[in-house]
Every structure is written in C-alpha cells, then in structure tokens.
Coordinates of C-alpha atoms in Angstrom, one line a residue:
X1 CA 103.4 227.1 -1.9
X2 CA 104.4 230.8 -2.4
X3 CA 107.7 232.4 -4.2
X4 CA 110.1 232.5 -1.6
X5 CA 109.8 229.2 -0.4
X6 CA 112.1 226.4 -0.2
X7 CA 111.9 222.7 -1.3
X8 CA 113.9 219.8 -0.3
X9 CA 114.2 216.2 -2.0
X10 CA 116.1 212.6 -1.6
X11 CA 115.8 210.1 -4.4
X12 CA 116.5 207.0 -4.2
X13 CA 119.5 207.1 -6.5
X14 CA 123.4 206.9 -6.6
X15 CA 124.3 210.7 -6.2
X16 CA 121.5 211.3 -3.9
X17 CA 123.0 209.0 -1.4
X18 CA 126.5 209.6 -1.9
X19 CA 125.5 213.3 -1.1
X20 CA 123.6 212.5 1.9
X21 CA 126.4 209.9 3.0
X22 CA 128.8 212.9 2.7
X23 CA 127.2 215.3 4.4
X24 CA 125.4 213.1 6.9
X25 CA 121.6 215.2 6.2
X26 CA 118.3 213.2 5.0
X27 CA 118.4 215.6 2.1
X28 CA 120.2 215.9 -1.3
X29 CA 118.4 218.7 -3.5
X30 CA 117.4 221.9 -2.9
X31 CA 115.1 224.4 -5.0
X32 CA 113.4 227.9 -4.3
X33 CA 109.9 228.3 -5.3
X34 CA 109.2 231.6 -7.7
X35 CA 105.5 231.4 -7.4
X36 CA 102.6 229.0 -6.6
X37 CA 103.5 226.5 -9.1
X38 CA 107.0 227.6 -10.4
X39 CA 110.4 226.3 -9.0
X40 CA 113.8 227.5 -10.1
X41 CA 116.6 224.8 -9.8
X42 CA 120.0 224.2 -10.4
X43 CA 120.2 220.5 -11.8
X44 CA 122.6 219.1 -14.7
X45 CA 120.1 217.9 -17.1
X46 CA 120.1 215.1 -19.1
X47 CA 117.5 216.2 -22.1
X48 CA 119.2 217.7 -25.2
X49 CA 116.2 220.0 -25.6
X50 CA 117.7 222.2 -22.4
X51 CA 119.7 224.3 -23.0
X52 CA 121.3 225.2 -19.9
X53 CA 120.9 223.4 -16.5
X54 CA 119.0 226.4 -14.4
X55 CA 115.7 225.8 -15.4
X56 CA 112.2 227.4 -14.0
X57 CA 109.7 224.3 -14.0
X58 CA 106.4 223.4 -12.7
X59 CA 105.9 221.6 -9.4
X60 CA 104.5 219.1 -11.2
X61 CA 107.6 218.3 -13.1
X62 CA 109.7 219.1 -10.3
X63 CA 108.1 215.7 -8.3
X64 CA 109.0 213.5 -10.6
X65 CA 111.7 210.8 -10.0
X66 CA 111.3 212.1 -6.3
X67 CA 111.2 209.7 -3.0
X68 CA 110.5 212.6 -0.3
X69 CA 110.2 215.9 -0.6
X70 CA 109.4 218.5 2.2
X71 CA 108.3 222.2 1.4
X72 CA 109.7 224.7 4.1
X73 CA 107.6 227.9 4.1
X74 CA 108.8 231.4 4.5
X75 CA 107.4 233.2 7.5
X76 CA 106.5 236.1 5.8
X77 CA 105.4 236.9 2.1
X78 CA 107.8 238.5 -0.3
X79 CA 107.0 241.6 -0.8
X80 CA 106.1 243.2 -4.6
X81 CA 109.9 244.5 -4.7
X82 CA 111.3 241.0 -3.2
X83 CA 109.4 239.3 -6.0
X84 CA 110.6 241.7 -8.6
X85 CA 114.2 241.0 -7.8
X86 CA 113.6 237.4 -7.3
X87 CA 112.3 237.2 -10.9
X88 CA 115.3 239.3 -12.0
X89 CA 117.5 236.8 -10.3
X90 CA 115.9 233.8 -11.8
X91 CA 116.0 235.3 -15.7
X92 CA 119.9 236.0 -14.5
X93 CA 120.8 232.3 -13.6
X94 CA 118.6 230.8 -16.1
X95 CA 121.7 230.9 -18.8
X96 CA 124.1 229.2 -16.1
X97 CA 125.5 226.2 -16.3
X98 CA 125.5 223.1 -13.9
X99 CA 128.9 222.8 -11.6
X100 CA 129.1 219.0 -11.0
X101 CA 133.1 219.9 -9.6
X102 CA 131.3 222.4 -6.9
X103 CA 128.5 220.3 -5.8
X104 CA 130.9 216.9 -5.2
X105 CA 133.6 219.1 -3.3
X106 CA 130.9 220.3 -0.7
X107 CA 130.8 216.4 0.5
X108 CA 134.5 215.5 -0.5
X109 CA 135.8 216.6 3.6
X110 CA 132.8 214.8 5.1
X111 CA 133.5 211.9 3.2
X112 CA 136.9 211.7 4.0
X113 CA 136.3 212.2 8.0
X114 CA 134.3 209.2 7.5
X115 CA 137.5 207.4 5.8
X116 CA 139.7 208.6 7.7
X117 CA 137.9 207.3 10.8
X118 CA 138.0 203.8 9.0
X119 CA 141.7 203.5 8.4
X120 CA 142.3 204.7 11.7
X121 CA 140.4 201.9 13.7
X122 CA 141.0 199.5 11.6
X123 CA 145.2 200.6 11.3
X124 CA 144.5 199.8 15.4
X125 CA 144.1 196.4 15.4
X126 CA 146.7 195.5 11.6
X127 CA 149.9 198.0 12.5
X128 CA 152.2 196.8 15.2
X129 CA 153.4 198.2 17.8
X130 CA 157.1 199.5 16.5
X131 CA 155.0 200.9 14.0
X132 CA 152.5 202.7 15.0
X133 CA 154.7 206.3 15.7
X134 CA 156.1 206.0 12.0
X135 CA 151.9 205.5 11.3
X136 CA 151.1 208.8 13.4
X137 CA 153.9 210.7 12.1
X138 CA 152.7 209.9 8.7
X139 CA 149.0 210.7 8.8
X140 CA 150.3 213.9 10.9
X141 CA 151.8 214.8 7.9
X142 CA 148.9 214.3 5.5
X143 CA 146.6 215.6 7.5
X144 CA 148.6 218.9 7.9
X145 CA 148.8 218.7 3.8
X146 CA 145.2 218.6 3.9
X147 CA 144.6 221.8 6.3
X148 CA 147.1 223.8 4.3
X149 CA 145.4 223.0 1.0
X150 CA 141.8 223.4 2.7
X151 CA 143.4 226.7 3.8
X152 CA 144.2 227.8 0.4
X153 CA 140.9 226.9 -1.1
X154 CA 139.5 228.7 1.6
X155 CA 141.8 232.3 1.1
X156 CA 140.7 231.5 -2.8
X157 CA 136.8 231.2 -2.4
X158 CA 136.4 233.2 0.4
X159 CA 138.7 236.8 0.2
X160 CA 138.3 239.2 -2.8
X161 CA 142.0 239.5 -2.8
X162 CA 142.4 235.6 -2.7
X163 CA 139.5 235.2 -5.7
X164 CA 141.0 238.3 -7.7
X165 CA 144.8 236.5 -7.3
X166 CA 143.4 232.9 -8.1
X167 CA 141.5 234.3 -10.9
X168 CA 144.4 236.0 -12.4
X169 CA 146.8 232.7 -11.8
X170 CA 144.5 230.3 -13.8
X171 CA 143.2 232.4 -16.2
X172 CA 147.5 232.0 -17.6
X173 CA 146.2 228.3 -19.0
X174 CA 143.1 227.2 -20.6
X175 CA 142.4 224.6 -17.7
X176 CA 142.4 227.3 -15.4
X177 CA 140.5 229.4 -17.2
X178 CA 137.9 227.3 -17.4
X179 CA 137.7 226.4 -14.0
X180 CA 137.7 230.2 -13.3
X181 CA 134.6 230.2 -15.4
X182 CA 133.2 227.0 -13.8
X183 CA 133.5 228.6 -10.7
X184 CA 130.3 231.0 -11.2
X185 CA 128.1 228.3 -12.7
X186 CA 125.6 226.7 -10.1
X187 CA 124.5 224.0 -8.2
X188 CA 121.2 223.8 -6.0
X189 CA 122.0 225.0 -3.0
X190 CA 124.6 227.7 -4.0
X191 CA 121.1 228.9 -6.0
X192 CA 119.1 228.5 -3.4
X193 CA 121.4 230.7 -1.0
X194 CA 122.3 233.5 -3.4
X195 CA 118.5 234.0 -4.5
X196 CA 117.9 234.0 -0.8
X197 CA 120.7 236.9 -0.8
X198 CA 118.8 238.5 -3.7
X199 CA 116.2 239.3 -1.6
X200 CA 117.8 240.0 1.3
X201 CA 117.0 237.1 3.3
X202 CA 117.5 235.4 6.5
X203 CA 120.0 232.2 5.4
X204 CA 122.3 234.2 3.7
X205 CA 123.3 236.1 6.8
X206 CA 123.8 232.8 8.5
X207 CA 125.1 230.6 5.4
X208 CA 128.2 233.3 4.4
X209 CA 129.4 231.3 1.9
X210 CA 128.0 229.8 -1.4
X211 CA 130.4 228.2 -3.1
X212 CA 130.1 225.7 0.3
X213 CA 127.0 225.0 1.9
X214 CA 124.9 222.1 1.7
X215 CA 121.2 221.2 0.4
X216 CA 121.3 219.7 4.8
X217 CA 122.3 223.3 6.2
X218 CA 119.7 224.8 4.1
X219 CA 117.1 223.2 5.7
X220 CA 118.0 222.7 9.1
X221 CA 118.6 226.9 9.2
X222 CA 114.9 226.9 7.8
X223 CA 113.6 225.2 10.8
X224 CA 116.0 227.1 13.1
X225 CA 114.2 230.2 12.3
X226 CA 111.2 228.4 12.5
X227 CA 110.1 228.3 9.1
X228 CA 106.8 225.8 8.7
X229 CA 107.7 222.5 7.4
X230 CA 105.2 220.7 5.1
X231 CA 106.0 217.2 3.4
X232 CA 104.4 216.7 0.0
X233 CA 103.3 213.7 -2.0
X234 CA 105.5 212.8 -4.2
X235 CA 103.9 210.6 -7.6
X236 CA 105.5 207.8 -6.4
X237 CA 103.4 207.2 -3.3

C-alpha cells in the first residue's frame, strides 16, 4: 500500500447492506491511503474520545470489524508535491464532521427504483381493470413530483448560482442554516473523491460531483482505468 491508494470494505452489518442494497455495488466504504500504513476516512464514530469523525488511522485499525476489503492501487506514485497536498488535505478534513443525511440520500433514488418496481408488479395483479388509468395517472403525477424535486436538488448541489441562492434561502432559519453547514461535512466517498481532486487525479474528472457518488462508482472507475486490484485479509478470516 502507497498514499494515493484506495480501499474498499463490506461488513456484515445493517447500514453496510442497506448501502449496498441501494446502490446495487458489493461495496459500502471507501478510504484513501496517506502512506504505507496510514488511511484517512470519513466514518461517524462511536468513541467519545474522537473528536471529529475524519480520522487518519492505521491499517491495522482500519481492518477491524471488516468482512472484505479490497485495496485498489494507483498506477503511478504520487509525486513529493502530490503527497504534500494530499497531507494538506488530510490536516484540512480532519476537523469535519460526519454527514449521515448526505451518505443515506446517495442510496435514497436506487432504493426507491427498487420500490417502485415492487408496487408496480404487484399493483398488476391487486388493481382492477377500471382502475388502473386513475393508478397510472396517479403515479405519473408522483413521479413527475419526484423529477422536479430531484431537479431542484440537482440546480442546488450542482450550479454555483443554485448553491449561492440555496445557501442564502436557508441560512434565514436555524434548520437551514445548519443543513447549509451540514452540507460541507463528509462522508467516505465524497473524501475519497475530493482528496483525489486534491491531487489532481483521474476519478475526479470522471466522478463531477461529490456531494453524489457512491463507495460502488469509486471502485469500478478504479478498475476502469485499470488500477491493480488487491484483496486483503481482513482479522476475521
């Protein structure tokens, strides 16, 4: 393992399967390597004694409580700059906080594909037939509801005129204000991605935006630009 490297886990509890349920990947955590034994991830901690849920940690320590974990190596070394502004990066983030909200919303649509598919199938066979265009017209409308609220989310993570109007909108109300301020905390791979960024990387000119991609889209653009895939040992086995 060198800095610059990625690592990938499953566990074999609750949120890690929900995660890779909702986004239909083998994986649920991802964590960049900052040297041969060092990891920085974003992880919300349950140990009073941390006080902030970006942490730096040995690999060690990062195995723990893991079921598989696979190490995807960078093609090429970072360079004594690169490393530089990776360390900068890492001393940065360390005083973020953990953004459950952000890491749940980037499997909320997958999931509800995957409910939505269910309804429909089973409405089949349950909703008669004098029913079934009141049905349509009905999840037509929904569905619509849903694209124009995706669509807004979208204009309001995505476009520095929507962030700068959304910002300025919430911050009128202490909810909103905090969300504003939730919105710049972390979660693994929104890390991952914008420390790849850091040091002007190849996922971050493929993954555009942060605040949405998945610990499964990490690692399948690893292998897609052929980075080496090693699986590690975990304690358990």
């Amino acid at each position: 393992m060198k800095a610059g490297d990625i690592l990938a886990t499953q566990s074999s509890g609750f949120v890690s399967k929900v995660i890779r349920l909702g986004t239909g990947g083998e994986w649920s955590h991802v964590a960049i390597a900052t040297s041969n034994n060092k990891i920085l991830e974003a992880v919300k901690s349950d140990n009073n004694e941390e006080p902030h849920d970006v942490r730096e940690i040995t690999l060690n320590n990062f195995l723990k409580d893991k079921s598989k974990v696979i190490l995807l190596n960078r093609p090429n070394k970072l360079t004594g700059n690169e490393h530089a502004k990776l360390m900068r990066f890492s001393t940065e983030t360390k005083i973020k906080d953990y953004t459950w909200m952000h890491a749940l919303a980037t499997t909320i649509l997958p999931l509800y594909k995957i409910v939505l598919m269910i309804v429909f199938i089973s409405s089949i066979f349950t909703i008669s037939t004098e029913n079934l265009s009141v049905y349509f017209g009905l999840l037509g409308v929904v569905s619509a509801f849903l694209f124009g609220v995706y669509q807004l989310m979208a204009l309001a993570t995505r476009s520095s005129f929507g962030v700068e109007t959304t910002e300025k909108i919430y911050s009128k109300c202490s909810l909103g204000r905090y969300l504003v301020r939730k919105k710049y905390d972390m979660f693994c791979s929104k890390l991952v991605l914008l420390a790849d960024r850091e040091i002007d990387g190849q996922l971050s000119k493929a993954l555009q935006y942060e605040d949405e991609v998945q610990p499964t889209q990490i690692v399948e653009l690893c292998k897609s630009l052929c980075w080496e895939v090693q699986y590690i040992t975990t304690p358990s086995k």
